[in-house]
Amino acid sequence: MDTLKNIMVAVDFNDSIGELMVYAEGLAEKFNSKIWVLHVADPEPDFVGYEPGPQYIRDIKAEEYREEHQNLQEVCKNFINEDIESEALLIQGSTVETVLEEAKKLNIDLLIVGTHKHSFLHNLLQESVSMELIKKAEIPMLTIPIDEG
């Protein structure tokens, strides 16, 4: 592998996004890559056969998504050198499946995710999104340990 044209950083606003961006930016500079910053928003809790709900609730959700997308654009602006091409993506859906679908669609060469440091027991009882991605991804991944303290 001598080229990484497209790097995707899957972020959760709870993560230390800056730590992930340091790695993405360094690799993008070295390989002249584009960085895609992806956040997957929770899917709508609609049930088949039911109406989507009152308009005011849909309006509130739409505003939340606009704010999250603006936050992602700020991440690109604040953490990634302006000489590096980057794009913020906010997509609604199931996290693991959505990340993998977008990675395939965008021809991603490397996926960067943060991993939380938990106890062995915690990891045994609750599988994390990053662990599920590791199991299912068919592209190279870089996992960055995230300090929570």
PDB file of N, CA and C in Angstrom, residues 26-86:
ATOM      1  N   GLY A  26      -1.935  13.955   9.727  1.00  0.00           N
ATOM      2  CA  GLY A  26      -0.572  13.516   9.432  1.00  0.00           C
ATOM      3  C   GLY A  26      -0.514  12.570   8.247  1.00  0.00           C
ATOM      4  N   LEU A  27      -1.438  11.633   8.209  1.00  0.00           N
ATOM      5  CA  LEU A  27      -1.474  10.684   7.089  1.00  0.00           C
ATOM      6  C   LEU A  27      -1.901  11.377   5.793  1.00  0.00           C
ATOM      7  N   ALA A  28      -2.864  12.279   5.897  1.00  0.00           N
ATOM      8  CA  ALA A  28      -3.340  12.990   4.710  1.00  0.00           C
ATOM      9  C   ALA A  28      -2.237  13.847   4.104  1.00  0.00           C
ATOM     10  N   GLU A  29      -1.420  14.464   4.957  1.00  0.00           N
ATOM     11  CA  GLU A  29      -0.298  15.261   4.447  1.00  0.00           C
ATOM     12  C   GLU A  29       0.713  14.369   3.730  1.00  0.00           C
ATOM     13  N   LYS A  30       0.998  13.232   4.334  1.00  0.00           N
ATOM     14  CA  LYS A  30       1.996  12.323   3.755  1.00  0.00           C
ATOM     15  C   LYS A  30       1.536  11.741   2.411  1.00  0.00           C
ATOM     16  N   PHE A  31       0.258  11.361   2.327  1.00  0.00           N
ATOM     17  CA  PHE A  31      -0.242  10.671   1.137  1.00  0.00           C
ATOM     18  C   PHE A  31      -1.100  11.554   0.222  1.00  0.00           C
ATOM     19  N   ASN A  32      -1.206  12.852   0.546  1.00  0.00           N
ATOM     20  CA  ASN A  32      -2.032  13.770  -0.230  1.00  0.00           C
ATOM     21  C   ASN A  32      -3.473  13.239  -0.334  1.00  0.00           C
ATOM     22  N   SER A  33      -4.041  12.896   0.812  1.00  0.00           N
ATOM     23  CA  SER A  33      -5.360  12.273   0.881  1.00  0.00           C
ATOM     24  C   SER A  33      -6.461  13.289   1.166  1.00  0.00           C
ATOM     25  N   LYS A  34      -7.670  12.864   0.893  1.00  0.00           N
ATOM     26  CA  LYS A  34      -8.856  13.605   1.317  1.00  0.00           C
ATOM     27  C   LYS A  34      -9.336  12.977   2.620  1.00  0.00           C
ATOM     28  N   ILE A  35      -9.767  13.819   3.560  1.00  0.00           N
ATOM     29  CA  ILE A  35     -10.295  13.313   4.833  1.00  0.00           C
ATOM     30  C   ILE A  35     -11.809  13.500   4.840  1.00  0.00           C
ATOM     31  N   TRP A  36     -12.497  12.416   5.098  1.00  0.00           N
ATOM     32  CA  TRP A  36     -13.949  12.424   5.272  1.00  0.00           C
ATOM     33  C   TRP A  36     -14.213  12.270   6.770  1.00  0.00           C
ATOM     34  N   VAL A  37     -14.883  13.227   7.380  1.00  0.00           N
ATOM     35  CA  VAL A  37     -15.222  13.155   8.799  1.00  0.00           C
ATOM     36  C   VAL A  37     -16.699  12.779   8.871  1.00  0.00           C
ATOM     37  N   LEU A  38     -16.966  11.591   9.395  1.00  0.00           N
ATOM     38  CA  LEU A  38     -18.323  11.044   9.401  1.00  0.00           C
ATOM     39  C   LEU A  38     -18.852  10.897  10.824  1.00  0.00           C
ATOM     40  N   HIS A  39     -20.062  11.400  11.026  1.00  0.00           N
ATOM     41  CA  HIS A  39     -20.786  11.133  12.271  1.00  0.00           C
ATOM     42  C   HIS A  39     -22.115  10.505  11.873  1.00  0.00           C
ATOM     43  N   VAL A  40     -22.453   9.406  12.528  1.00  0.00           N
ATOM     44  CA  VAL A  40     -23.721   8.738  12.251  1.00  0.00           C
ATOM     45  C   VAL A  40     -24.706   9.110  13.351  1.00  0.00           C
ATOM     46  N   ALA A  41     -25.782   9.775  12.947  1.00  0.00           N
ATOM     47  CA  ALA A  41     -26.835  10.161  13.885  1.00  0.00           C
ATOM     48  C   ALA A  41     -27.785   8.990  14.073  1.00  0.00           C
ATOM     49  N   ASP A  42     -28.415   8.946  15.227  1.00  0.00           N
ATOM     50  CA  ASP A  42     -29.364   7.877  15.527  1.00  0.00           C
ATOM     51  C   ASP A  42     -30.481   7.849  14.499  1.00  0.00           C
ATOM     52  N   PRO A  43     -30.916   6.634  14.127  1.00  0.00           N
ATOM     53  CA  PRO A  43     -32.035   6.540  13.184  1.00  0.00           C
ATOM     54  C   PRO A  43     -33.331   6.986  13.848  1.00  0.00           C
ATOM     55  N   GLU A  44     -34.278   7.400  13.028  1.00  0.00           N
ATOM     56  CA  GLU A  44     -35.586   7.796  13.551  1.00  0.00           C
ATOM     57  C   GLU A  44     -36.254   6.588  14.216  1.00  0.00           C
ATOM     58  N   PRO A  45     -36.899   6.804  15.343  1.00  0.00           N
ATOM     59  CA  PRO A  45     -37.553   5.686  16.020  1.00  0.00           C
ATOM     60  C   PRO A  45     -38.941   5.381  15.484  1.00  0.00           C
ATOM     61  N   ASP A  46     -39.160   5.638  14.199  1.00  0.00           N
ATOM     62  CA  ASP A  46     -40.478   5.371  13.608  1.00  0.00           C
ATOM     63  C   ASP A  46     -40.743   3.875  13.545  1.00  0.00           C
ATOM     64  N   PHE A  47     -41.975   3.532  13.722  1.00  0.00           N
ATOM     65  CA  PHE A  47     -42.390   2.144  13.605  1.00  0.00           C
ATOM     66  C   PHE A  47     -43.252   2.006  12.373  1.00  0.00           C
ATOM     67  N   VAL A  48     -43.124   0.888  11.704  1.00  0.00           N
ATOM     68  CA  VAL A  48     -43.919   0.637  10.509  1.00  0.00           C
ATOM     69  C   VAL A  48     -45.393   0.706  10.872  1.00  0.00           C
ATOM     70  N   GLY A  49     -46.151   1.435  10.065  1.00  0.00           N
ATOM     71  CA  GLY A  49     -47.589   1.534  10.303  1.00  0.00           C
ATOM     72  C   GLY A  49     -47.988   2.738  11.127  1.00  0.00           C
ATOM     73  N   TYR A  50     -47.023   3.486  11.654  1.00  0.00           N
ATOM     74  CA  TYR A  50     -47.337   4.662  12.456  1.00  0.00           C
ATOM     75  C   TYR A  50     -46.908   5.916  11.715  1.00  0.00           C
ATOM     76  N   GLU A  51     -47.589   6.990  11.981  1.00  0.00           N
ATOM     77  CA  GLU A  51     -47.221   8.277  11.382  1.00  0.00           C
ATOM     78  C   GLU A  51     -45.916   8.759  12.008  1.00  0.00           C
ATOM     79  N   PRO A  52     -45.144   9.579  11.285  1.00  0.00           N
ATOM     80  CA  PRO A  52     -43.855  10.023  11.794  1.00  0.00           C
ATOM     81  C   PRO A  52     -43.929  10.962  12.995  1.00  0.00           C
ATOM     82  N   GLY A  53     -45.072  11.407  13.398  1.00  0.00           N
ATOM     83  CA  GLY A  53     -45.164  12.256  14.583  1.00  0.00           C
ATOM     84  C   GLY A  53     -45.494  13.686  14.219  1.00  0.00           C
ATOM     85  N   PRO A  54     -45.718  14.484  15.261  1.00  0.00           N
ATOM     86  CA  PRO A  54     -46.080  15.884  15.026  1.00  0.00           C
ATOM     87  C   PRO A  54     -44.956  16.651  14.326  1.00  0.00           C
ATOM     88  N   GLN A  55     -45.356  17.668  13.586  1.00  0.00           N
ATOM     89  CA  GLN A  55     -44.394  18.476  12.828  1.00  0.00           C
ATOM     90  C   GLN A  55     -43.356  19.123  13.746  1.00  0.00           C
ATOM     91  N   TYR A  56     -43.779  19.589  14.938  1.00  0.00           N
ATOM     92  CA  TYR A  56     -42.826  20.286  15.805  1.00  0.00           C
ATOM     93  C   TYR A  56     -41.692  19.361  16.247  1.00  0.00           C
ATOM     94  N   ILE A  57     -41.959  18.068  16.402  1.00  0.00           N
ATOM     95  CA  ILE A  57     -40.907  17.119  16.779  1.00  0.00           C
ATOM     96  C   ILE A  57     -39.953  16.922  15.602  1.00  0.00           C
ATOM     97  N   ARG A  58     -40.504  16.820  14.401  1.00  0.00           N
ATOM     98  CA  ARG A  58     -39.639  16.706  13.217  1.00  0.00           C
ATOM     99  C   ARG A  58     -38.788  17.962  13.036  1.00  0.00           C
ATOM    100  N   ASP A  59     -39.362  19.132  13.338  1.00  0.00           N
ATOM    101  CA  ASP A  59     -38.611  20.388  13.241  1.00  0.00           C
ATOM    102  C   ASP A  59     -37.467  20.422  14.247  1.00  0.00           C
ATOM    103  N   ILE A  60     -37.715  19.956  15.462  1.00  0.00           N
ATOM    104  CA  ILE A  60     -36.673  19.910  16.498  1.00  0.00           C
ATOM    105  C   ILE A  60     -35.544  18.988  16.055  1.00  0.00           C
ATOM    106  N   LYS A  61     -35.897  17.802  15.532  1.00  0.00           N
ATOM    107  CA  LYS A  61     -34.891  16.849  15.057  1.00  0.00           C
ATOM    108  C   LYS A  61     -34.077  17.446  13.910  1.00  0.00           C
ATOM    109  N   ALA A  62     -34.753  18.115  12.996  1.00  0.00           N
ATOM    110  CA  ALA A  62     -34.056  18.727  11.856  1.00  0.00           C
ATOM    111  C   ALA A  62     -33.055  19.766  12.352  1.00  0.00           C
ATOM    112  N   GLU A  63     -33.427  20.547  13.348  1.00  0.00           N
ATOM    113  CA  GLU A  63     -32.518  21.552  13.904  1.00  0.00           C
ATOM    114  C   GLU A  63     -31.322  20.877  14.583  1.00  0.00           C
ATOM    115  N   GLU A  64     -31.566  19.788  15.300  1.00  0.00           N
ATOM    116  CA  GLU A  64     -30.465  19.039  15.931  1.00  0.00           C
ATOM    117  C   GLU A  64     -29.481  18.549  14.875  1.00  0.00           C
ATOM    118  N   TYR A  65     -29.983  18.035  13.762  1.00  0.00           N
ATOM    119  CA  TYR A  65     -29.110  17.536  12.697  1.00  0.00           C
ATOM    120  C   TYR A  65     -28.317  18.677  12.057  1.00  0.00           C
ATOM    121  N   ARG A  66     -28.970  19.842  11.873  1.00  0.00           N
ATOM    122  CA  ARG A  66     -28.247  20.996  11.324  1.00  0.00           C
ATOM    123  C   ARG A  66     -27.093  21.393  12.245  1.00  0.00           C
ATOM    124  N   GLU A  67     -27.364  21.419  13.561  1.00  0.00           N
ATOM    125  CA  GLU A  67     -26.320  21.780  14.528  1.00  0.00           C
ATOM    126  C   GLU A  67     -25.181  20.761  14.525  1.00  0.00           C
ATOM    127  N   GLU A  68     -25.511  19.473  14.477  1.00  0.00           N
ATOM    128  CA  GLU A  68     -24.475  18.444  14.439  1.00  0.00           C
ATOM    129  C   GLU A  68     -23.627  18.571  13.176  1.00  0.00           C
ATOM    130  N   HIS A  69     -24.272  18.863  12.038  1.00  0.00           N
ATOM    131  CA  HIS A  69     -23.519  19.006  10.797  1.00  0.00           C
ATOM    132  C   HIS A  69     -22.611  20.234  10.866  1.00  0.00           C
ATOM    133  N   GLN A  70     -23.100  21.330  11.440  1.00  0.00           N
ATOM    134  CA  GLN A  70     -22.259  22.518  11.616  1.00  0.00           C
ATOM    135  C   GLN A  70     -21.072  22.199  12.519  1.00  0.00           C
ATOM    136  N   ASN A  71     -21.305  21.412  13.577  1.00  0.00           N
ATOM    137  CA  ASN A  71     -20.211  21.008  14.474  1.00  0.00           C
ATOM    138  C   ASN A  71     -19.163  20.205  13.708  1.00  0.00           C
ATOM    139  N   LEU A  72     -19.604  19.314  12.836  1.00  0.00           N
ATOM    140  CA  LEU A  72     -18.669  18.532  12.024  1.00  0.00           C
ATOM    141  C   LEU A  72     -17.864  19.428  11.090  1.00  0.00           C
ATOM    142  N   GLN A  73     -18.531  20.412  10.490  1.00  0.00           N
ATOM    143  CA  GLN A  73     -17.823  21.339   9.613  1.00  0.00           C
ATOM    144  C   GLN A  73     -16.783  22.135  10.408  1.00  0.00           C
ATOM    145  N   GLU A  74     -17.113  22.490  11.643  1.00  0.00           N
ATOM    146  CA  GLU A  74     -16.162  23.189  12.507  1.00  0.00           C
ATOM    147  C   GLU A  74     -14.962  22.292  12.832  1.00  0.00           C
ATOM    148  N   VAL A  75     -15.212  20.996  13.040  1.00  0.00           N
ATOM    149  CA  VAL A  75     -14.119  20.051  13.287  1.00  0.00           C
ATOM    150  C   VAL A  75     -13.146  20.086  12.116  1.00  0.00           C
ATOM    151  N   CYS A  76     -13.672  20.012  10.904  1.00  0.00           N
ATOM    152  CA  CYS A  76     -12.815  20.055   9.710  1.00  0.00           C
ATOM    153  C   CYS A  76     -12.025  21.361   9.676  1.00  0.00           C
ATOM    154  N   LYS A  77     -12.698  22.463   9.931  1.00  0.00           N
ATOM    155  CA  LYS A  77     -12.059  23.777   9.852  1.00  0.00           C
ATOM    156  C   LYS A  77     -10.987  23.948  10.936  1.00  0.00           C
ATOM    157  N   ASN A  78     -11.285  23.491  12.159  1.00  0.00           N
ATOM    158  CA  ASN A  78     -10.396  23.738  13.293  1.00  0.00           C
ATOM    159  C   ASN A  78      -9.270  22.723  13.451  1.00  0.00           C
ATOM    160  N   PHE A  79      -9.476  21.498  13.006  1.00  0.00           N
ATOM    161  CA  PHE A  79      -8.499  20.439  13.263  1.00  0.00           C
ATOM    162  C   PHE A  79      -7.718  19.992  12.031  1.00  0.00           C
ATOM    163  N   ILE A  80      -8.160  20.408  10.841  1.00  0.00           N
ATOM    164  CA  ILE A  80      -7.504  19.934   9.624  1.00  0.00           C
ATOM    165  C   ILE A  80      -6.937  21.133   8.867  1.00  0.00           C
ATOM    166  N   ASN A  81      -5.680  21.042   8.513  1.00  0.00           N
ATOM    167  CA  ASN A  81      -4.996  22.080   7.752  1.00  0.00           C
ATOM    168  C   ASN A  81      -5.811  22.415   6.503  1.00  0.00           C
ATOM    169  N   GLU A  82      -5.932  23.693   6.209  1.00  0.00           N
ATOM    170  CA  GLU A  82      -6.761  24.117   5.067  1.00  0.00           C
ATOM    171  C   GLU A  82      -6.226  23.644   3.716  1.00  0.00           C
ATOM    172  N   ASP A  83      -4.960  23.227   3.677  1.00  0.00           N
ATOM    173  CA  ASP A  83      -4.387  22.703   2.433  1.00  0.00           C
ATOM    174  C   ASP A  83      -4.856  21.272   2.144  1.00  0.00           C
ATOM    175  N   ILE A  84      -5.470  20.635   3.135  1.00  0.00           N
ATOM    176  CA  ILE A  84      -5.941  19.257   2.982  1.00  0.00           C
ATOM    177  C   ILE A  84      -7.432  19.286   2.664  1.00  0.00           C
ATOM    178  N   GLU A  85      -7.802  18.584   1.615  1.00  0.00           N
ATOM    179  CA  GLU A  85      -9.221  18.510   1.260  1.00  0.00           C
ATOM    180  C   GLU A  85      -9.950  17.678   2.308  1.00  0.00           C
ATOM    181  N   SER A  86     -11.065  18.217   2.796  1.00  0.00           N
ATOM    182  CA  SER A  86     -11.841  17.480   3.799  1.00  0.00           C
ATOM    183  C   SER A  86     -13.323  17.752   3.594  1.00  0.00           C
TER     184      SER A  86
END
